[in-house]
Short mmCIF file of C-alpha atoms and ligand atoms in Angstrom, two decimals:
data_model
loop_
_atom_site.label_atom_id
_atom_site.label_comp_id
_atom_site.label_asym_id
_atom_site.label_seq_id
_atom_site.Cartn_x
_atom_site.Cartn_y
_atom_site.Cartn_z
CA MET A 1 -41.88 21.06 -15.69
CA GLU A 2 -41.86 24.36 -17.46
CA ARG A 3 -40.73 26.11 -14.28
CA LEU A 4 -37.96 23.56 -13.67
CA ARG A 5 -36.69 24.08 -17.20
CA ARG A 6 -36.67 27.83 -16.71
CA ILE A 7 -34.64 27.44 -13.53
CA LEU A 8 -32.16 25.14 -15.26
CA ASP A 9 -31.89 27.49 -18.22
CA TRP A 10 -31.19 30.35 -15.84
CA LEU A 11 -28.53 28.33 -14.02
CA ASP A 12 -26.92 27.33 -17.28
CA ASP A 13 -27.00 30.86 -18.63
CA ARG A 14 -25.27 32.22 -15.54
CA SER A 15 -22.82 29.36 -14.90
CA GLY A 16 -22.41 27.51 -18.19
CA LEU A 17 -22.22 24.27 -16.23
CA LEU A 18 -24.94 22.34 -18.08
CA THR A 19 -23.62 23.23 -21.49
CA TRP A 20 -20.16 22.25 -20.38
CA THR A 21 -21.36 18.91 -18.96
CA ARG A 22 -23.37 18.15 -22.09
CA HIS A 23 -20.34 18.97 -24.15
CA ALA A 24 -18.04 16.79 -22.01
CA LEU A 25 -20.45 13.84 -22.17
CA ALA A 26 -20.99 14.09 -25.92
CA HIS A 27 -17.41 14.73 -26.98
CA PRO A 28 -16.15 12.15 -29.45
CA VAL A 29 -13.76 9.46 -28.24
CA PRO A 30 -11.90 6.77 -30.16
CA PRO A 31 -14.01 3.70 -31.03
CA ARG A 32 -13.56 0.19 -29.61
CA THR A 33 -11.74 1.21 -26.44
CA GLY A 34 -13.30 -1.72 -24.59
CA TRP A 35 -13.11 -2.94 -21.03
CA TRP A 36 -9.42 -2.12 -20.57
CA TYR A 37 -10.32 1.52 -20.13
CA VAL A 38 -12.53 1.22 -17.04
CA PHE A 39 -9.90 1.13 -14.27
CA GLY A 40 -9.26 4.87 -14.10
CA SER A 41 -12.86 5.87 -13.57
CA ALA A 42 -13.30 3.00 -11.09
CA THR A 43 -10.32 4.31 -9.08
CA LEU A 44 -12.04 7.69 -8.95
CA ILE A 45 -15.28 6.10 -7.76
CA ALA A 46 -13.37 4.17 -5.08
CA PHE A 47 -11.76 7.42 -3.93
CA ILE A 48 -15.13 9.17 -3.67
CA LEU A 49 -16.39 6.20 -1.67
CA GLN A 50 -13.38 6.58 0.65
CA VAL A 51 -14.10 10.26 1.18
CA ALA A 52 -17.74 9.52 2.05
CA THR A 53 -17.08 6.61 4.42
CA GLY A 54 -14.02 8.35 5.84
CA ILE A 55 -16.00 11.47 6.76
CA ALA A 56 -18.61 9.27 8.42
CA LEU A 57 -15.96 7.39 10.41
CA SER A 58 -14.18 10.58 11.44
CA THR A 59 -17.33 11.77 13.21
CA ALA A 60 -16.81 9.08 15.84
CA TYR A 61 -13.07 8.38 15.73
CA VAL A 62 -10.86 10.00 18.37
CA PRO A 63 -7.32 10.55 17.09
CA SER A 64 -5.59 10.34 20.45
CA SER A 65 -3.36 7.53 21.55
CA GLY A 66 -5.39 7.07 24.74
CA GLN A 67 -8.76 6.85 23.02
CA ALA A 68 -8.30 5.80 19.40
CA TYR A 69 -8.50 2.11 20.17
CA GLU A 70 -11.58 2.47 22.34
CA SER A 71 -13.32 4.73 19.83
CA LEU A 72 -12.77 2.10 17.12
CA ARG A 73 -14.16 -0.57 19.42
CA PHE A 74 -17.19 1.67 19.86
CA ILE A 75 -17.53 2.21 16.10
CA SER A 76 -17.22 -1.52 15.39
CA GLU A 77 -19.50 -2.78 18.13
CA GLN A 78 -22.07 -0.13 18.97
CA ALA A 79 -22.28 2.78 16.55
CA LEU A 80 -25.08 2.73 14.00
CA LEU A 81 -23.72 1.14 10.81
CA GLY A 82 -20.22 1.51 12.31
CA ARG A 83 -19.03 -1.97 11.49
CA PHE A 84 -20.39 -1.66 7.96
CA LEU A 85 -18.68 1.70 7.41
CA ARG A 86 -15.35 0.42 8.69
CA GLY A 87 -15.70 -2.55 6.36
CA MET A 88 -16.54 -0.25 3.43
CA HIS A 89 -13.56 1.94 4.21
CA TYR A 90 -11.19 -1.01 4.43
CA PHE A 91 -12.35 -2.79 1.30
CA GLY A 92 -12.74 0.54 -0.50
CA ALA A 93 -9.06 1.22 0.24
CA SER A 94 -8.16 -2.22 -1.06
CA ALA A 95 -10.16 -1.57 -4.21
CA MET A 96 -8.53 1.80 -4.74
CA VAL A 97 -4.99 0.41 -4.41
CA LEU A 98 -5.76 -2.52 -6.68
CA LEU A 99 -7.54 -0.41 -9.30
CA ILE A 100 -4.89 2.27 -9.49
CA GLY A 101 -2.32 -0.51 -9.92
CA LEU A 102 -4.34 -1.93 -12.81
CA HIS A 103 -4.85 1.52 -14.32
CA VAL A 104 -1.12 2.30 -14.23
CA SER A 105 -0.32 -1.13 -15.70
CA ARG A 106 -2.85 -0.62 -18.49
CA THR A 107 -1.66 2.87 -19.47
CA TYR A 108 1.93 1.66 -19.39
CA LEU A 109 1.21 -1.44 -21.46
CA MET A 110 -0.64 0.63 -24.06
CA ALA A 111 2.01 3.37 -23.91
CA ALA A 112 -0.68 5.95 -23.26
CA TYR A 113 2.05 8.03 -21.60
CA LYS A 114 3.60 8.90 -24.98
CA PHE A 115 3.16 12.24 -26.75
CA PRO A 116 1.10 14.33 -26.01
CA ARG A 117 0.00 12.69 -22.75
CA GLU A 118 3.26 12.90 -20.76
CA LEU A 119 1.65 15.09 -18.11
CA ASN A 120 -1.30 12.71 -17.80
CA TRP A 121 1.27 10.10 -16.80
CA LEU A 122 3.14 12.35 -14.38
CA THR A 123 0.01 13.52 -12.57
CA GLY A 124 -1.07 9.85 -12.49
CA ALA A 125 2.28 8.83 -11.00
CA VAL A 126 1.81 11.39 -8.25
CA LEU A 127 -1.70 10.02 -7.64
CA LEU A 128 -0.27 6.49 -7.34
CA LEU A 129 2.26 7.58 -4.71
CA LEU A 130 -0.40 9.58 -2.84
CA THR A 131 -2.74 6.58 -2.85
CA LEU A 132 -0.04 4.42 -1.30
CA ALA A 133 0.65 7.12 1.27
CA LEU A 134 -3.05 7.24 2.07
CA ALA A 135 -3.14 3.47 2.57
CA PHE A 136 -0.02 3.51 4.75
CA THR A 137 -1.21 6.34 6.99
CA GLY A 138 -4.71 4.88 7.29
CA GLN A 139 -3.44 1.62 8.63
CA LEU A 140 -1.91 3.23 11.72
CA LEU A 141 -5.20 4.89 12.66
CA ARG A 142 -6.43 1.43 13.64
CA TRP A 143 -3.99 1.86 16.54
CA ASP A 144 -3.77 -1.79 17.49
CA GLN A 145 -0.62 -3.88 17.87
CA THR A 146 -0.48 -4.88 14.21
CA ALA A 147 -0.90 -1.34 12.93
CA VAL A 148 1.62 0.13 15.34
CA TRP A 149 4.20 -2.56 14.62
CA SER A 150 3.84 -2.14 10.88
CA VAL A 151 4.60 1.55 11.17
CA ILE A 152 7.55 0.91 13.48
CA VAL A 153 8.97 -1.50 10.92
CA GLY A 154 8.23 0.97 8.11
CA ALA A 155 9.94 3.80 9.94
CA ALA A 156 12.93 1.59 10.77
CA GLN A 157 13.27 0.84 7.07
CA ALA A 158 12.99 4.48 6.10
CA GLY A 159 15.67 5.16 8.73
CA ARG A 160 18.13 3.05 6.78
CA MET A 161 18.07 5.28 3.71
CA PRO A 162 21.42 7.04 3.38
CA ILE A 163 21.69 10.69 4.48
CA VAL A 164 17.97 11.49 4.77
CA GLY A 165 17.11 8.25 6.61
CA PRO A 166 17.20 9.32 10.25
CA ASP A 167 15.35 12.56 9.55
CA LEU A 168 12.79 10.73 7.45
CA ALA A 169 12.17 8.21 10.25
CA ARG A 170 11.80 11.02 12.77
CA PHE A 171 9.41 12.80 10.41
CA ILE A 172 7.27 9.67 10.03
CA LEU A 173 7.12 8.99 13.76
CA ALA A 174 6.92 12.67 14.74
CA GLY A 175 9.69 12.00 17.25
CA ASP A 176 12.09 9.25 18.17
CA THR A 177 9.49 6.67 19.10
CA ILE A 178 5.91 5.94 18.17
CA GLY A 179 3.32 7.63 20.36
CA GLY A 180 0.49 10.12 20.50
CA ALA A 181 2.33 12.59 18.26
CA THR A 182 2.72 9.89 15.59
CA LEU A 183 -1.01 9.29 15.62
CA SER A 184 -1.81 13.01 15.32
CA ARG A 185 0.60 13.33 12.44
CA PHE A 186 -0.78 10.31 10.59
CA PHE A 187 -4.32 11.50 11.20
CA ALA A 188 -3.59 14.97 9.82
CA PHE A 189 -1.96 13.51 6.72
CA HIS A 190 -4.61 10.87 6.25
CA VAL A 191 -7.67 13.08 6.49
CA PHE A 192 -6.50 16.56 5.48
CA PHE A 193 -3.28 16.85 3.61
CA ILE A 194 -3.13 13.80 1.34
CA PRO A 195 -6.82 13.89 0.30
CA ALA A 196 -6.55 17.61 -0.49
CA VAL A 197 -3.55 17.03 -2.74
CA ILE A 198 -5.30 14.03 -4.31
CA PHE A 199 -8.32 16.21 -5.17
CA LEU A 200 -6.01 18.74 -6.79
CA PHE A 201 -4.22 16.11 -8.85
CA ILE A 202 -7.41 14.34 -9.86
CA GLY A 203 -8.63 17.70 -11.15
CA LEU A 204 -5.44 18.19 -13.16
CA HIS A 205 -5.50 14.61 -14.37
CA LEU A 206 -9.08 14.90 -15.64
CA LEU A 207 -8.45 18.28 -17.27
CA LEU A 208 -5.55 16.70 -19.14
CA VAL A 209 -7.69 13.73 -20.17
CA LEU A 210 -10.23 16.16 -21.64
CA ARG A 211 -7.53 18.24 -23.28
CA HIS A 212 -5.77 15.39 -25.10
CA GLY A 213 -8.68 12.98 -25.39
CA ILE A 214 -8.65 9.33 -24.36
CA SER A 215 -5.78 7.52 -26.03
CA GLU A 216 -6.89 5.25 -28.85
CA ARG A 217 -6.21 1.51 -28.74
CA PRO A 218 -2.63 1.06 -29.97
CA ARG A 219 -2.41 -0.30 -33.48
CA LYS A 220 0.39 -2.45 -34.79
CA HIS A 221 3.12 -0.49 -36.56
CA GLN A 222 1.66 2.73 -35.17
CA HIS A 223 4.56 5.01 -34.27
CA VAL A 224 3.93 8.11 -32.24
CA ASP A 225 5.48 11.10 -33.95
CA PRO A 226 4.88 14.47 -32.24
CA ALA A 227 4.80 16.18 -35.61
CA THR A 228 1.84 14.19 -36.91
CA TYR A 229 0.14 12.55 -33.91
CA ARG A 230 -2.42 15.26 -33.20
CA ALA A 231 -3.58 15.41 -36.80
CA GLU A 232 -3.87 11.61 -36.97
CA TYR A 233 -5.85 11.55 -33.73
CA ALA A 234 -8.22 14.27 -34.95
CA ALA A 235 -8.70 12.41 -38.23
CA LEU A 236 -9.47 9.20 -36.36
CA LEU A 237 -12.13 10.96 -34.27
CA GLU A 238 -13.54 12.58 -37.38
CA ARG A 239 -13.75 9.24 -39.16
CA GLU A 240 -14.82 6.82 -36.44
CA GLY A 241 -15.28 8.76 -33.19
CA VAL A 242 -18.21 7.82 -30.95
CA PRO A 243 -19.80 10.01 -28.24
CA PHE A 244 -18.24 9.43 -24.83
CA TRP A 245 -21.70 8.94 -23.33
CA PRO A 246 -23.16 6.40 -23.77
CA ASP A 247 -20.98 4.55 -26.30
CA ALA A 248 -17.79 4.40 -24.22
CA ALA A 249 -18.88 5.39 -20.73
CA TRP A 250 -21.50 2.70 -20.19
CA ARG A 251 -18.69 0.26 -19.41
CA ASP A 252 -17.33 2.66 -16.76
CA VAL A 253 -20.78 2.78 -15.18
CA VAL A 254 -21.23 -1.01 -15.22
CA PHE A 255 -17.76 -1.75 -13.91
CA GLY A 256 -17.91 1.01 -11.29
CA ALA A 257 -21.27 -0.24 -10.04
CA ALA A 258 -19.99 -3.82 -9.89
CA MET A 259 -16.96 -2.62 -7.92
CA VAL A 260 -19.11 -0.72 -5.42
CA ALA A 261 -21.41 -3.74 -5.08
CA THR A 262 -18.39 -5.97 -4.38
CA VAL A 263 -17.11 -3.58 -1.72
CA VAL A 264 -20.55 -3.45 -0.07
CA LEU A 265 -20.82 -7.23 -0.16
CA LEU A 266 -17.38 -7.74 1.37
CA ALA A 267 -18.10 -5.11 4.03
CA VAL A 268 -21.28 -6.96 5.01
CA LEU A 269 -20.03 -10.54 4.71
CA VAL A 270 -16.40 -10.26 5.81
CA GLY A 271 -16.47 -7.04 7.79
CA PRO A 272 -13.62 -4.74 8.79
CA PRO A 273 -10.20 -6.04 9.83
CA HIS A 274 -10.22 -7.50 13.29
CA LEU A 275 -8.98 -5.11 15.97
CA GLY A 276 -5.92 -6.65 17.59
CA LYS A 277 -4.81 -6.02 21.13
CA PRO A 278 -4.29 -2.38 22.08
CA PRO A 279 -0.69 -1.34 21.45
CA ASP A 280 1.80 -1.80 24.24
CA PRO A 281 5.44 -1.25 23.40
CA SER A 282 6.57 -3.69 26.05
CA ILE A 283 4.74 -6.59 24.44
CA LEU A 284 6.69 -8.17 21.64
CA GLU A 285 3.78 -10.41 20.89
CA ALA A 286 2.63 -8.68 17.75
CA TYR A 287 2.79 -9.52 14.13
CA PRO A 288 4.46 -6.76 12.22
CA ARG A 289 1.98 -7.61 9.51
CA PRO A 290 0.69 -4.72 7.46
CA ASP A 291 -2.51 -4.79 5.45
CA TRP A 292 -2.36 -6.95 2.38
CA TYR A 293 -1.27 -4.27 -0.06
CA PHE A 294 2.00 -3.78 1.81
CA LEU A 295 2.40 -7.35 3.03
CA TRP A 296 4.37 -8.39 -0.05
CA TYR A 297 6.90 -5.61 0.55
CA PHE A 298 7.44 -6.63 4.18
CA ALA A 299 7.81 -10.25 3.09
CA LEU A 300 10.30 -9.24 0.42
CA LEU A 301 12.39 -7.37 2.99
CA ALA A 302 12.21 -10.22 5.44
CA LEU A 303 13.24 -12.83 2.89
CA VAL A 304 16.02 -11.05 1.03
CA PRO A 305 19.47 -12.00 2.32
CA GLN A 306 20.68 -9.81 5.17
CA ASN A 307 23.51 -8.21 3.18
CA LEU A 308 21.17 -7.18 0.34
CA GLU A 309 18.46 -5.78 2.56
CA THR A 310 19.75 -2.22 2.67
CA ALA A 311 20.25 -2.27 -1.09
CA VAL A 312 16.64 -3.33 -1.57
CA ILE A 313 15.34 -0.70 0.84
CA VAL A 314 17.35 2.07 -0.76
CA LEU A 315 17.43 1.08 -4.42
CA GLY A 316 13.93 -0.37 -4.69
CA PRO A 317 12.00 2.86 -4.08
CA LEU A 318 14.61 4.96 -5.91
CA VAL A 319 14.48 2.85 -9.09
CA PHE A 320 10.69 2.65 -8.90
CA GLY A 321 10.36 6.41 -8.45
CA ALA A 322 12.88 7.18 -11.19
CA VAL A 323 11.13 4.88 -13.69
CA LEU A 324 7.77 6.46 -12.89
CA LEU A 325 9.02 10.00 -13.29
CA LEU A 326 11.41 9.55 -16.22
CA LEU A 327 9.19 7.35 -18.36
CA PRO A 328 7.58 10.28 -20.27
CA LEU A 329 11.02 11.13 -21.66
CA PHE A 330 10.54 8.15 -23.96
CA ASN A 331 7.52 9.72 -25.54
CA LYS A 332 7.93 8.67 -29.18
CA GLY A 333 7.80 5.44 -31.14
CA ALA A 334 5.83 2.22 -30.96
CA ARG A 335 2.77 1.94 -28.74
CA SER A 336 1.62 -1.64 -29.24
CA VAL A 337 2.96 -3.94 -26.54
CA ARG A 338 3.82 -6.47 -29.26
CA GLU A 339 6.50 -4.10 -30.41
CA ARG A 340 7.55 -3.36 -26.80
CA PRO A 341 8.06 -6.88 -25.44
CA LEU A 342 10.27 -5.62 -22.61
CA ALA A 343 7.46 -3.42 -21.30
CA GLY A 344 5.16 -6.45 -21.26
CA LEU A 345 7.76 -8.54 -19.45
CA LEU A 346 8.34 -5.80 -16.90
CA VAL A 347 4.67 -5.61 -15.99
CA VAL A 348 4.41 -9.40 -15.74
CA PHE A 349 7.57 -9.44 -13.61
CA ILE A 350 6.29 -6.77 -11.20
CA TRP A 351 2.89 -8.40 -10.72
CA THR A 352 4.48 -11.84 -10.30
CA THR A 353 6.88 -10.47 -7.70
CA ILE A 354 4.02 -8.88 -5.79
CA VAL A 355 1.87 -12.03 -5.88
CA VAL A 356 4.72 -14.40 -4.97
CA PHE A 357 5.90 -12.32 -2.02
CA TRP A 358 2.35 -11.64 -0.97
CA MET A 359 1.82 -15.39 -0.76
CA ALA A 360 5.06 -15.75 1.18
CA GLY A 361 3.81 -13.00 3.48
CA VAL A 362 0.54 -14.82 4.05
CA ARG A 363 2.39 -18.03 4.94
CA ALA A 364 4.69 -15.83 6.99
CA ASP A 365 7.24 -18.07 8.55
CA TRP A 366 9.31 -14.91 8.40
CA SER A 367 7.19 -13.31 11.06
CA PRO A 368 7.57 -14.32 14.69
CA ASP A 369 5.96 -17.60 15.69
CA PHE A 370 3.95 -16.91 18.82
CA THR A 371 2.93 -20.50 19.26
CA ALA A 372 6.48 -21.66 20.02
CA ARG A 373 6.52 -23.95 23.06
CA PRO A 374 9.25 -23.87 25.72
CA LEU A 375 12.21 -26.16 25.16
CA PRO A 376 11.71 -29.49 26.94
CA ALA A 377 14.25 -30.25 29.70
CA ALA A 378 15.80 -33.00 27.59
CA GLU A 379 16.62 -30.43 24.89
CA VAL A 380 18.14 -28.06 27.43
CA GLY A 381 20.34 -30.91 28.67
CA ASP A 382 22.44 -29.02 31.19
CA THR A 383 20.77 -28.92 34.61
CA SER A 384 22.78 -26.13 36.25
CA SER A 385 20.33 -23.57 37.53
CA ILE A 386 21.62 -20.63 35.47
CA VAL A 387 21.30 -22.57 32.20
CA VAL A 388 17.79 -23.77 33.09
CA GLU A 389 16.87 -20.18 33.95
CA GLY A 390 18.30 -18.99 30.62
CA ALA A 391 16.24 -21.56 28.73
CA ARG A 392 13.14 -20.40 30.55
CA LEU A 393 13.83 -16.74 29.73
CA PHE A 394 14.56 -17.68 26.14
CA HIS A 395 10.93 -18.67 25.85
CA GLU A 396 9.40 -16.21 28.26
CA LYS A 397 11.07 -13.11 26.80
CA GLY A 398 10.02 -14.01 23.29
CA CYS A 399 13.44 -14.93 21.86
CA GLU A 400 11.99 -18.23 20.79
CA PHE A 401 9.31 -16.50 18.73
CA CYS A 402 12.06 -15.52 16.31
CA HIS A 403 14.87 -18.03 16.95
CA ALA A 404 14.65 -21.78 16.61
CA ILE A 405 16.69 -24.23 18.67
CA ASP A 406 16.60 -27.85 17.53
CA GLY A 407 13.39 -27.18 15.64
CA PHE A 408 11.60 -25.40 18.51
CA GLY A 409 10.70 -21.79 17.73
CA GLY A 410 10.18 -19.31 14.89
CA LYS A 411 12.25 -18.58 11.83
CA ARG A 412 12.29 -14.81 11.86
CA GLY A 413 15.90 -14.68 13.08
CA PRO A 414 18.84 -17.05 12.57
CA GLU A 415 18.68 -20.50 14.10
CA LEU A 416 20.59 -20.62 17.39
CA THR A 417 21.01 -24.40 17.75
CA GLU A 418 24.80 -24.07 17.46
CA VAL A 419 25.28 -20.42 18.38
CA GLY A 420 27.66 -21.26 21.25
CA GLY A 421 30.07 -22.68 18.70
CA ARG A 422 30.17 -19.59 16.49
CA MET A 423 29.75 -16.66 18.89
CA ALA A 424 31.69 -15.65 21.97
CA ALA A 425 29.77 -14.99 25.20
CA ASP A 426 30.34 -11.23 25.12
CA ALA A 427 29.24 -11.03 21.49
CA ILE A 428 26.00 -12.79 22.38
CA ALA A 429 25.48 -10.46 25.34
CA THR A 430 26.06 -7.40 23.15
CA ARG A 431 23.60 -8.67 20.57
CA ILE A 432 20.93 -9.19 23.22
CA THR A 433 21.31 -5.75 24.78
CA ASN A 434 21.73 -3.85 21.50
CA GLY A 435 19.45 -5.84 19.24
CA GLY A 436 20.02 -5.67 15.50
CA PRO A 437 18.42 -4.48 12.31
CA ASN A 438 15.47 -6.84 12.81
CA MET A 439 15.82 -7.70 16.45
CA PRO A 440 14.63 -5.59 19.35
CA ALA A 441 17.21 -4.27 21.84
CA TYR A 442 16.70 -5.78 25.28
CA ALA A 443 18.90 -3.40 27.28
CA ARG A 444 15.90 -1.95 29.04
CA THR A 445 13.71 -5.02 29.37
CA LEU A 446 16.25 -7.49 30.79
CA THR A 447 18.27 -7.24 34.00
CA PRO A 448 22.02 -7.97 33.79
CA GLU A 449 21.39 -11.27 35.62
CA GLN A 450 18.80 -12.27 33.03
CA VAL A 451 21.22 -11.44 30.20
CA ASP A 452 23.90 -13.55 31.96
CA ALA A 453 21.47 -16.46 32.20
CA LEU A 454 20.55 -16.20 28.53
CA VAL A 455 24.23 -16.03 27.55
CA ALA A 456 25.02 -19.04 29.73
CA PHE A 457 22.19 -21.00 28.15
CA LEU A 458 23.11 -20.04 24.58
CA GLY A 459 26.78 -20.81 25.35
CA THR A 460 25.82 -24.46 25.87
CA ARG A 461 24.31 -24.64 22.34
CA LYS A 462 27.29 -26.17 20.53
CA PRO A 463 27.68 -28.53 17.60
C1 LIG K 1 11.53 -10.04 16.47
C2 LIG K 1 12.39 -11.19 16.31
C3 LIG K 1 13.52 -11.42 17.28
C4 LIG K 1 13.45 -11.56 18.64
C5 LIG K 1 12.21 -11.44 19.52
C6 LIG K 1 14.79 -11.86 19.09
N1 LIG K 1 15.64 -11.89 18.03
FE1 LIG K 1 17.62 -12.35 18.09
N2 LIG K 1 17.81 -11.94 16.13
C7 LIG K 1 16.75 -11.66 15.30
C8 LIG K 1 17.28 -11.44 13.96
C9 LIG K 1 16.43 -11.09 12.72
C10 LIG K 1 18.67 -11.61 14.03
C11 LIG K 1 19.69 -11.51 12.90
C12 LIG K 1 19.80 -10.23 12.22
C13 LIG K 1 19.68 -9.05 13.08
O1 LIG K 1 20.47 -8.87 14.01
O2 LIG K 1 18.76 -8.30 12.85
C14 LIG K 1 18.97 -11.94 15.40
C15 LIG K 1 20.24 -12.22 15.87
C16 LIG K 1 20.49 -12.77 17.12
C17 LIG K 1 21.76 -13.29 17.53
C18 LIG K 1 22.99 -13.40 16.67
C19 LIG K 1 22.91 -14.69 15.92
C20 LIG K 1 23.90 -14.83 14.81
O3 LIG K 1 24.03 -15.96 14.32
O4 LIG K 1 24.44 -13.81 14.37
C21 LIG K 1 21.61 -13.74 18.83
C22 LIG K 1 22.65 -14.40 19.70
C23 LIG K 1 20.24 -13.45 19.21
N3 LIG K 1 19.59 -12.87 18.14
C24 LIG K 1 19.70 -13.73 20.45
C25 LIG K 1 18.42 -13.37 20.84
C26 LIG K 1 17.91 -13.49 22.18
C27 LIG K 1 18.70 -14.07 23.36
C28 LIG K 1 16.66 -12.99 22.18
C29 LIG K 1 15.70 -12.83 23.38
C30 LIG K 1 16.17 -12.05 24.48
C31 LIG K 1 16.35 -12.59 20.83
N4 LIG K 1 17.44 -12.82 20.05
C32 LIG K 1 15.12 -12.09 20.41
C33 LIG K 1 15.41 -11.56 15.62
C34 LIG K 1 14.92 -11.63 16.91
#
């Protein structure tokens, strides 16, 4: 014992680390902060969990387009604890996204971004964007149909931003189409670049938290005034402050432990996301269905009217980014959400939007319907061979997954029951070969004869 203490004393004398830690743990914080304040530390714990499970997974994962899928099969089916680790990494990511969302909502609702904590907010905003980037890049590493399609759709959307769009899409895909280079790029960002920047910003964020102290619970009629706030805060700590550990931090420990236990439980009971078929660009039979935290956004884009889609793609992220970054300009005034009803409504509105569109995404009649059965002969009507051939191709080439005719088929694209009445033959042919914003181009997968047959068939679909 005596020897251990001497070693520790020596370490502390030379490094100052123990004194510093003791000081950080004992520093006074505002009283009665309560359970609302646990989400930040839980996000940090989830991130550490991601680093640990991610390193373990990376020891067996092969980031090459030829082997990624197989190496994941190996991890899931044979490697020691592989399935468990994949599950942990997946549910850990879910936890991190959810918790950072709650943490941002909480600090916004309590106006913790006001003076003097503007930089706490800004570094937090960067951490939010980095977390989403981490989630987006991680999904592709699964390298199955679903993952690949989601990124194709994501890149196509980025490509529709004005001016920077095409370059942005090319940057995301590391080329004009998805392939091995895309995977390398996503891997590098997912395991090196983004985590490194996250570490840096977490460090800054925590330094700032220590510098300004944890924000106190907003009181009614409390107005933040930069001239007096610091003195008021110091007086509050003087009067009623409690030591960070254990008075405030025990809740962080309990909540963090419960979160980790939940992730472990889900990893064991539910397991990692199912690996879909290996990617094959010539198969259209894939759900462009991202992981749940992006599902709502895909559903939103799929459900908004065609002519508003570009506006949503361009304005949505711009407004969101601008609000995040400009918010600290409004750093004075009321903190209590009762005196900021609009802030409360905004948070309710955003969460409702996410939940509603997430549910729409889960129901997903906006995604292709791969169970569509071929049109019965009676529906086709016409018996000339070219029309019958067109009807067959309409099913076989996957058109019917997205287009319904007389109730047969999916709802991803417009119904084509009466298309012959509203579109000329050459317009239909052009659409098939060139595709559209949400329709693949078939120029390379269909022969001219097949296009003719499809056009002939669709031409007979009249009111
Ligand atoms: C992944 C889903 C998807 C598939 C598969 C698909 N389409 Fe489409 N299609 C759409 C969407 C969405 C639109 C409308 C908006 C657009 O162009 O993106 C559309 C538009 C059309 C239109 C124009 C309809 C109008 O009212 O403007 C025609 C005709 C058409 N598709 C025919 C076909 C044919 C023929 C095939 C098969 C060779 C096919 N589509 C495969 C999604 C799809």
